[in-house]
Structure formats: structure tokens, C-alpha cells
Coordinates of C-alpha atoms in Angstrom, one line a residue:
X1 CA 74.0 118.0 119.3
X2 CA 72.7 120.1 116.4
X3 CA 69.0 121.2 116.2
X4 CA 68.4 118.9 113.3
X5 CA 69.9 115.9 115.1
X6 CA 67.8 116.8 118.2
X7 CA 64.6 117.0 116.2
X8 CA 65.4 113.6 114.5
X9 CA 66.0 112.0 117.9
X10 CA 62.8 113.4 119.3
X11 CA 60.8 112.0 116.4
X12 CA 62.1 108.5 116.9
X13 CA 59.6 106.3 118.8
X14 CA 60.7 103.4 121.0
X15 CA 60.6 100.1 119.2
X16 CA 60.2 96.7 120.9
X17 CA 62.9 94.1 120.4
X18 CA 62.9 92.4 117.0
X19 CA 62.6 88.9 118.4
X20 CA 59.3 89.9 120.0
X21 CA 58.0 91.0 116.7
X22 CA 59.2 87.8 114.9
X23 CA 57.6 85.7 117.6
X24 CA 54.3 87.6 117.3
X25 CA 54.4 87.4 113.5
X26 CA 54.9 83.6 113.5
X27 CA 52.2 83.1 116.2
X28 CA 49.8 85.3 114.3
X29 CA 50.3 83.5 111.0
X30 CA 49.6 80.1 112.6
X31 CA 47.4 81.3 115.4
X32 CA 49.4 78.7 117.4
X33 CA 52.3 79.2 119.8
X34 CA 53.3 75.6 119.2
X35 CA 53.5 76.0 115.4
X36 CA 55.3 79.3 115.8
X37 CA 57.9 77.6 118.1
X38 CA 58.6 75.0 115.4
X39 CA 59.0 77.6 112.7
X40 CA 61.4 79.8 114.7
X41 CA 63.1 76.8 116.4
X42 CA 62.6 78.0 120.0
X43 CA 60.4 76.6 122.7
X44 CA 56.7 77.2 122.9
X45 CA 57.2 78.8 126.3
X46 CA 59.7 81.3 124.8
X47 CA 57.2 82.2 122.1
X48 CA 54.5 82.8 124.6
X49 CA 56.7 84.9 126.8
X50 CA 57.9 87.1 123.9
X51 CA 54.4 87.7 122.8
X52 CA 53.3 88.6 126.3
X53 CA 56.2 91.1 126.6
X54 CA 55.2 92.6 123.3
X55 CA 51.6 93.1 124.5
X56 CA 52.9 94.6 127.7
X57 CA 55.1 97.0 125.7
X58 CA 52.1 98.5 124.0
X59 CA 49.5 97.8 126.6
X60 CA 47.3 96.0 124.1
X61 CA 46.0 92.4 123.9
X62 CA 47.0 90.9 120.6
X63 CA 45.6 87.4 121.3
X64 CA 42.6 86.0 122.9
X65 CA 43.8 82.9 124.7
X66 CA 41.6 79.9 125.1
X67 CA 42.3 76.6 126.9
X68 CA 44.3 75.1 124.0
X69 CA 44.0 77.8 121.3
X70 CA 44.8 81.5 120.6
X71 CA 43.0 83.9 118.3
X72 CA 44.1 87.3 117.0
X73 CA 42.2 90.2 118.5
X74 CA 41.3 93.2 116.3
X75 CA 44.3 95.0 117.8
X76 CA 46.5 92.0 116.9
X77 CA 45.1 91.7 113.4
X78 CA 45.7 95.4 112.7
X79 CA 49.2 95.3 114.2
X80 CA 50.1 92.3 112.0
X81 CA 48.9 94.1 108.9
X82 CA 51.1 97.1 109.8
X83 CA 54.3 95.2 110.6
X84 CA 54.3 92.4 108.1
X85 CA 55.4 94.6 105.1
X86 CA 58.1 96.2 107.2
X87 CA 59.5 92.8 108.4
X88 CA 59.5 91.6 104.8
X89 CA 61.5 94.7 103.8
X90 CA 64.0 93.9 106.5
X91 CA 64.3 90.4 105.3
X92 CA 64.9 91.6 101.7
X93 CA 67.5 94.1 102.9
X94 CA 69.3 91.5 104.9
X95 CA 69.3 89.0 102.0
X96 CA 70.7 91.7 99.7
X97 CA 73.4 92.6 102.2
X98 CA 74.3 88.9 102.5
X99 CA 74.5 88.5 98.8
X100 CA 76.7 91.6 98.5
X101 CA 79.1 90.3 101.3
X102 CA 79.4 87.0 99.4
X103 CA 80.5 88.8 96.2
X104 CA 83.0 91.0 98.0
X105 CA 86.5 89.6 97.9
X106 CA 88.1 88.6 101.2
X107 CA 91.4 90.7 101.4
X108 CA 94.0 88.4 102.8
X109 CA 97.5 89.8 103.5
X110 CA 100.6 87.9 104.3
X111 CA 104.4 88.2 104.2
X112 CA 106.0 87.5 100.8
X113 CA 107.3 84.2 102.0
X114 CA 103.9 82.9 103.3
X115 CA 102.0 84.3 100.3
X116 CA 104.4 82.8 97.7
X117 CA 105.4 79.5 99.3
X118 CA 102.5 78.5 101.6
X119 CA 99.3 80.2 100.4
X120 CA 99.5 80.3 96.7
X121 CA 100.1 76.6 96.2
X122 CA 96.9 75.9 98.2
X123 CA 94.6 78.5 96.6
X124 CA 93.7 76.4 93.6
X125 CA 92.3 73.6 95.7
X126 CA 90.4 76.1 97.9
X127 CA 88.9 77.9 94.9
X128 CA 87.8 74.6 93.3
X129 CA 85.8 73.8 96.5
X130 CA 84.6 77.4 97.1
X131 CA 83.8 78.9 93.7
X132 CA 81.4 81.3 95.4
X133 CA 84.3 83.0 97.2
X134 CA 86.9 85.4 96.0
X135 CA 90.2 86.1 97.7
X136 CA 92.4 89.1 97.0
X137 CA 95.9 88.2 98.2
X138 CA 98.2 91.1 99.3
X139 CA 101.9 90.1 99.7
X140 CA 104.2 92.4 101.6
X141 CA 107.0 92.3 104.2
X142 CA 105.7 95.6 105.5
X143 CA 103.7 94.9 108.6
X144 CA 101.8 98.2 108.4
X145 CA 100.7 97.4 104.9
X146 CA 99.5 93.9 106.0
X147 CA 97.5 95.4 108.9
X148 CA 95.9 98.2 106.9
X149 CA 92.2 99.0 107.6
X150 CA 91.1 97.5 104.3
X151 CA 92.6 94.0 105.2
X152 CA 90.2 91.4 106.5
X153 CA 92.7 88.7 107.5
X154 CA 96.5 88.7 107.8
X155 CA 99.2 86.1 108.4
X156 CA 102.3 87.6 110.0
X157 CA 105.4 86.4 111.9
X158 CA 105.6 87.3 115.6
X159 CA 105.0 86.2 119.1
X160 CA 101.1 86.1 118.9
X161 CA 100.5 89.4 120.5
X162 CA 99.0 92.1 118.3
X163 CA 96.9 94.8 119.9
X164 CA 93.4 94.9 118.5
X165 CA 93.7 91.5 116.8
X166 CA 92.6 88.0 117.6
X167 CA 95.5 85.6 116.7
X168 CA 95.6 81.9 115.9
X169 CA 98.9 80.1 115.4
X170 CA 99.2 78.8 111.9
X171 CA 102.6 77.2 112.3
X172 CA 105.7 77.7 114.5
X173 CA 109.2 78.7 113.4
X174 CA 111.6 75.8 112.8
X175 CA 114.7 76.5 110.8
X176 CA 117.2 74.2 109.1
X177 CA 119.6 74.2 106.1
X178 CA 118.3 73.1 102.7
X179 CA 119.9 72.6 99.3
X180 CA 119.2 70.8 96.1
X181 CA 120.2 67.1 95.8
X182 CA 122.5 68.0 92.9
X183 CA 124.2 70.6 95.1
X184 CA 124.7 68.2 97.9
X185 CA 126.1 65.6 95.5
X186 CA 128.6 68.1 94.2
X187 CA 129.4 69.5 97.6
X188 CA 129.2 66.6 100.1
X189 CA 131.2 68.5 102.7
X190 CA 128.1 70.6 103.5
X191 CA 126.7 67.5 105.3
X192 CA 129.1 68.5 108.2
X193 CA 128.0 71.6 110.1
X194 CA 131.5 72.9 110.7
X195 CA 132.0 73.1 107.0
X196 CA 128.9 75.3 106.3
X197 CA 130.6 78.6 107.1
X198 CA 132.9 78.1 104.1
X199 CA 130.2 76.8 101.8
X200 CA 128.2 78.9 99.2
X201 CA 125.5 80.1 101.5
X202 CA 122.3 81.9 100.5
X203 CA 121.4 84.8 102.8
X204 CA 118.3 87.0 103.1
X205 CA 118.4 90.7 103.8
X206 CA 115.6 91.6 106.3
X207 CA 114.5 94.8 108.1
X208 CA 113.3 92.6 110.9
X209 CA 116.1 92.4 113.4
X210 CA 114.8 89.2 114.9
X211 CA 114.9 87.4 111.5
X212 CA 117.4 84.5 111.8
X213 CA 120.4 84.7 109.5
X214 CA 123.2 82.2 109.0
X215 CA 125.5 83.7 111.6
X216 CA 122.7 83.5 114.2
X217 CA 121.7 79.9 113.2
X218 CA 125.2 78.6 113.4
X219 CA 125.8 80.2 116.8
X220 CA 122.5 78.7 118.1
X221 CA 123.8 75.3 116.9
X222 CA 127.1 75.8 118.7
X223 CA 129.0 75.6 115.4
X224 CA 132.0 77.6 114.4
X225 CA 130.6 80.9 113.0
X226 CA 133.5 82.5 111.3
X227 CA 132.9 85.4 109.0
X228 CA 130.8 84.3 106.1
X229 CA 132.6 85.1 102.9
X230 CA 130.7 83.2 100.2
X231 CA 127.0 84.3 100.9
X232 CA 124.7 85.2 98.0
X233 CA 122.2 87.8 99.2
X234 CA 118.6 88.2 98.2
X235 CA 116.0 90.8 99.4
X236 CA 113.1 88.3 99.7
X237 CA 112.9 84.9 101.2
X238 CA 111.1 83.2 98.3
X239 CA 114.0 84.1 96.0
X240 CA 116.5 82.5 98.4
X241 CA 114.5 79.2 98.3
X242 CA 114.2 79.2 94.5
X243 CA 117.9 79.9 94.3
X244 CA 118.5 76.8 96.5
X245 CA 116.3 74.7 94.2
X246 CA 118.5 76.0 91.3
X247 CA 121.7 74.7 93.2
X248 CA 123.1 78.2 93.9
X249 CA 124.0 77.2 97.4
X250 CA 122.6 76.3 100.9
X251 CA 119.7 78.3 102.2
X252 CA 118.0 78.4 105.6
X253 CA 114.7 76.6 105.3
X254 CA 111.7 77.5 107.4
X255 CA 109.6 74.5 108.2
X256 CA 106.2 74.5 106.5
X257 CA 107.4 77.1 104.0
X258 CA 109.7 74.6 102.3
X259 CA 107.7 71.4 102.9
X260 CA 106.4 71.0 99.4
X261 CA 110.0 71.3 98.0
X262 CA 111.2 68.7 100.5
X263 CA 108.2 66.5 99.6
X264 CA 108.9 66.7 95.9
X265 CA 112.6 66.1 96.3
X266 CA 113.6 69.4 94.9
X267 CA 115.3 70.2 98.3
X268 CA 117.0 68.1 100.9
X269 CA 118.2 68.7 104.4
X270 CA 122.0 68.1 104.3
X271 CA 122.3 68.1 108.1
X272 CA 119.4 65.7 108.6
X273 CA 117.3 66.6 111.7
X274 CA 119.6 69.5 112.8
X275 CA 117.3 72.5 113.3
X276 CA 116.6 75.5 115.5
X277 CA 113.2 76.2 117.0
X278 CA 112.5 79.8 118.0
X279 CA 109.8 81.4 120.1
X280 CA 108.2 83.0 117.1
X281 CA 105.6 81.7 114.7
X282 CA 103.2 82.7 111.9
X283 CA 99.8 83.8 113.1
X284 CA 96.4 84.3 111.5
X285 CA 95.2 87.8 112.6
X286 CA 91.6 88.9 112.6
X287 CA 90.9 92.6 113.4
X288 CA 88.6 92.9 116.4
X289 CA 87.0 96.1 115.2
X290 CA 85.9 94.8 111.8
X291 CA 82.4 93.3 111.6
X292 CA 82.4 89.7 110.7
X293 CA 80.9 88.5 107.4
X294 CA 80.3 85.0 106.1
X295 CA 83.1 85.0 103.4
X296 CA 85.7 86.1 105.9
X297 CA 84.6 83.3 108.3
X298 CA 84.8 80.7 105.5
X299 CA 88.4 81.7 104.6
X300 CA 89.4 81.9 108.2
X301 CA 88.0 78.4 108.9
X302 CA 89.8 77.0 105.9
X303 CA 93.1 78.5 107.1
X304 CA 92.6 77.1 110.6
X305 CA 91.8 73.7 109.1
X306 CA 94.9 73.7 106.9
X307 CA 97.0 74.7 110.0
X308 CA 95.5 71.8 112.0
X309 CA 96.5 69.3 109.3
X310 CA 100.1 70.4 109.2
X311 CA 103.0 68.2 110.0
X312 CA 104.7 68.9 113.4
X313 CA 108.4 69.5 113.7
X314 CA 110.0 68.2 116.9
X315 CA 111.6 70.8 119.2

């Protein structure tokens, strides 16, 4: 410890807990424990106890107590006059900090697929209902970028275990083939699983080794998984889905990410209910070492509510 730090520490005098001071202030303003209790919304007994502990802290009587009344002593009146401006300054500082936190954008990171296909279509409705909030959306398939120190919330694919983060399942991972109605009409054979390996398939190149591709999906379904010769390759998942909408071929659809396209009829499931459910899912991550602030809580609560209202895919 440096000499300057030591001198600063020595000059600091012990303070009583803030709740003792607030209880005293309210009781002094009303000269009533009952009225103070109603103002602070705690019991009259709690107000009396906190004031008594404050008096014990300083060894001074701040109130003269009668049978059904209290009255400030000269010590109490002087102490109120000294602390009232300081408490008001604390309230002003807290109010300014709260206003600043509300203006600060909530930085929400997500994979490209979640950001493009799941979050962005929902942001307009959220903004209409929460015009006081601002969201900065970071889309990246790089987990380190999504978990940067500047990020307040993240939605990532995994097993739910991230060290240093609280996780909440947004949706599980259910995977099935999708294509446009026009493509299915022109290629009716893709409605048979054994014909898919020879169909124009849309594939995604991913650095995540656990990401399911066509070869793995067909093997999980017990279908013939010969070498795929006719795959069109994209480097991001959203591009593969837009390609399927444009009748380029058959893509693997992740439940929840493609729901709006299925709902609008832009995509269909050529194999009906055939699907693969994995042990992975998409999780909302909140860093444990970041202090909470109201805007982040509001965005987090919204995401949890959207998740709770989702459709469920059968295993």
C-alpha cells in the first residue's frame, strides 16, 4: 500500500449502514415511526430498530420517546441538518446513473443464424413496445466475439454450460429438411428420404465440428448416405435458408430458425415429421461478472418471454 493510499484510508471514518440513515431521516421528517414505516414500506418495528442501532452507533440520543410519540433531540436535529443534503446528493447521483443506464444500448450478441432469422424479425415489435430502450445487435459465428467483455447478453449454440455465465435455454435443436413448394413440385422424389442423397442439397460450411451436415443427418435417420455430389455450399446458415426459399435445393432447417418461413408457406417439409433432435440448444447467456442494469434486465426478460411462447417440437 502506498503512503498516499494509507493516509486516505486513515482519514476515512466509519459510516453507519445507509438503511439506518434512511430510517432516521424518514422518522425525523414525520416525527413518527409509523409514518416513516409507511413511507419506506417496512414495518414500524423495523424503523424503530434501525433508529435505535443508529443511536447506538454514535452513542447519542436522536429522539426523545414518549408513550405514543417521538420528538427530535437537539443532537437529532443537528444530525438531520447535516445528513439531509448528503442523502439528497446521493439520490440525485443515483437518478442520474439510472438515466444514463437507460440511454446506454444493450449489446446483444448472437450467431449469424439467430441474429438474422430469429432476432431481427422480432426487433420491430419489441422496439414499438420499448421505445426507451436501445439494442445494439452483434452478429458473429465466432464465439469469442460474442462473449467479449463489452457484450451484455449473448445467444449461442451449445450444451448450456459456459463458465462464468448464467444460461437459459431459448430453444432446443431440432433439424429437418426444408425446400420451397415450387422445388418440391418440380422434384417430387425428394419426398422420399432415400432419394435425398442424389437431390440438389444445400450445405453449410461450419468451423464447429458438432454442426450437423447432410451426411450426419442422413446417417442419424438410418438412410443411405452415399457421397453427396450435388451439394451447393454456403458459408453462413442464413444464406442456405434464403437459397432454399429461392428453390436452389433442399436445406437442413433448424426448428425455430425457419418457423416463419414455414408459417408463411415459403418453405415446406418434404419429409413431413421426419427430424433429428440433438443434445444441443441455443442459450441466452448473461455474464456473471457484469453488474446488472435495468435495460439489460428488460431485454433479458423479453427474450425469456419470447422463448416461453415458442412452439415445441416433439422429440
